[in-house]
CSV table of C-alpha atoms in Angstrom, one decimal:
chain,number,residue,atom,x,y,z
A,80,UNK,CA,27.6,7.6,27.2
A,81,UNK,CA,23.9,8.2,26.5
A,82,UNK,CA,24.8,10.6,23.7
A,83,UNK,CA,26.9,7.9,22.0
A,84,UNK,CA,24.0,5.5,22.2
A,85,UNK,CA,21.6,8.1,20.7
A,86,UNK,CA,24.1,8.9,18.0
A,87,UNK,CA,24.5,5.3,17.1
A,88,UNK,CA,20.7,4.9,16.9
A,89,UNK,CA,20.5,7.9,14.5
A,90,UNK,CA,23.3,6.5,12.4
A,91,UNK,CA,21.6,3.1,12.3
A,92,UNK,CA,18.4,4.8,11.1
A,93,UNK,CA,20.2,6.7,8.4
A,94,UNK,CA,21.8,3.6,7.2
A,95,UNK,CA,18.5,1.8,7.0
A,96,UNK,CA,17.0,4.8,5.1
A,97,UNK,CA,19.8,4.8,2.7
A,98,UNK,CA,19.2,1.1,2.2
A,99,UNK,CA,15.6,1.7,1.4
A,100,UNK,CA,16.6,4.4,-1.1
A,101,UNK,CA,18.9,1.9,-2.8
A,102,UNK,CA,16.1,-0.7,-2.9
A,103,UNK,CA,13.8,1.9,-4.5
A,104,UNK,CA,16.5,2.5,-7.2
A,105,UNK,CA,16.6,-1.2,-7.7
A,106,UNK,CA,12.8,-1.6,-7.9
A,107,UNK,CA,12.7,1.1,-10.6
A,108,UNK,CA,15.6,-0.2,-12.6
A,109,UNK,CA,14.4,-1.0,-16.2
A,110,UNK,CA,17.1,-3.6,-16.9
A,111,UNK,CA,19.1,-6.3,-15.2
A,112,UNK,CA,22.4,-4.3,-15.3
A,113,UNK,CA,20.9,-1.4,-13.4
A,114,UNK,CA,19.3,-3.8,-10.9
A,115,UNK,CA,22.7,-5.5,-10.4
A,116,UNK,CA,24.3,-2.1,-9.9
A,117,UNK,CA,21.8,-1.1,-7.2
A,118,UNK,CA,22.3,-4.4,-5.4
A,119,UNK,CA,26.1,-3.9,-5.6
A,120,UNK,CA,25.7,-0.4,-4.2
A,121,UNK,CA,23.6,-1.7,-1.3
A,122,UNK,CA,26.1,-4.3,-0.4
A,123,UNK,CA,29.1,-1.9,-0.7
A,124,UNK,CA,27.4,0.8,1.5
A,125,UNK,CA,25.8,-1.6,4.0
A,126,UNK,CA,27.7,-4.8,3.9
A,127,UNK,CA,26.8,-6.1,7.4
A,128,UNK,CA,23.1,-5.0,7.1
A,129,UNK,CA,21.8,-6.2,3.7
A,130,UNK,CA,19.7,-8.9,5.2
A,131,UNK,CA,18.2,-6.7,7.9
A,132,UNK,CA,17.5,-3.9,5.4
A,133,UNK,CA,15.7,-6.4,3.2
A,134,UNK,CA,13.7,-7.7,6.1
A,135,UNK,CA,12.7,-4.2,7.2
A,136,UNK,CA,11.9,-3.1,3.7
A,137,UNK,CA,9.6,-6.1,3.3
A,138,UNK,CA,7.3,-4.3,5.7
A,139,UNK,CA,7.8,-0.8,4.3
A,140,UNK,CA,4.9,1.5,3.5
A,141,UNK,CA,5.8,1.9,-0.2
A,142,UNK,CA,4.8,-1.0,-2.4
A,143,UNK,CA,7.9,-0.5,-4.6
A,144,UNK,CA,10.2,-1.0,-1.6
A,145,UNK,CA,8.3,-4.1,-0.5
A,146,UNK,CA,8.5,-5.4,-4.0
A,147,UNK,CA,12.3,-4.8,-4.2
A,148,UNK,CA,12.8,-6.6,-0.9
A,149,UNK,CA,10.6,-9.5,-2.1
A,150,UNK,CA,12.7,-9.8,-5.2
A,151,UNK,CA,15.9,-9.7,-3.2
A,152,UNK,CA,14.6,-12.6,-1.2
A,153,UNK,CA,13.5,-14.5,-4.4
A,154,UNK,CA,9.8,-14.3,-3.8
A,155,UNK,CA,9.2,-12.5,-7.1
A,156,UNK,CA,10.5,-14.1,-10.4
A,157,UNK,CA,13.7,-12.2,-11.2
A,158,UNK,CA,16.5,-14.7,-11.9
A,159,UNK,CA,19.0,-11.9,-12.7
A,160,UNK,CA,18.4,-10.0,-9.5
A,161,UNK,CA,18.4,-13.1,-7.3
A,162,UNK,CA,21.6,-14.4,-8.9
A,163,UNK,CA,23.4,-11.1,-8.5
A,164,UNK,CA,22.3,-10.8,-4.9
A,165,UNK,CA,23.3,-14.3,-4.1
A,166,UNK,CA,26.7,-13.9,-5.7
A,167,UNK,CA,27.4,-10.7,-3.8
A,168,UNK,CA,26.3,-12.2,-0.5
A,169,UNK,CA,28.6,-15.2,-1.0
A,170,UNK,CA,31.5,-12.9,-1.8
A,171,UNK,CA,34.3,-14.2,0.5
A,172,UNK,CA,35.9,-10.8,1.0
A,173,UNK,CA,35.7,-9.2,4.5
A,174,UNK,CA,33.3,-6.5,3.4
A,175,UNK,CA,30.7,-9.1,2.6
A,176,UNK,CA,30.7,-11.4,5.7
A,177,UNK,CA,26.9,-12.0,5.7
A,178,UNK,CA,24.7,-14.9,6.8
A,179,UNK,CA,22.7,-16.3,3.9
A,180,UNK,CA,19.0,-15.7,4.8
A,181,UNK,CA,16.9,-18.9,5.2
A,182,UNK,CA,13.9,-17.0,3.8
A,183,UNK,CA,15.2,-17.7,0.3
A,184,UNK,CA,13.9,-21.2,0.7
A,185,UNK,CA,10.3,-19.9,1.0
């Protein structure tokens, strides 16, 4: 039982790391299509954890990850990114059953 819990914790950490990698890709994307593609990849790989990944990334050591998380939450002017993320989070398909974060109101 303890091994299963440890394995689950490691898997959870790997998923979060993958999310931060995707946020880095998003932050470095030079155009709206590439940013949208990175957001879509994040949602497809981590559908239940997008909001928690963004929250964790907002305290990340790397400024580019923090910036990407902030943009994902709408704190940095990027209408295309916020629109794409909002659309993906509101997707009614089972893979995207996510709560909408209240931090978008900030």
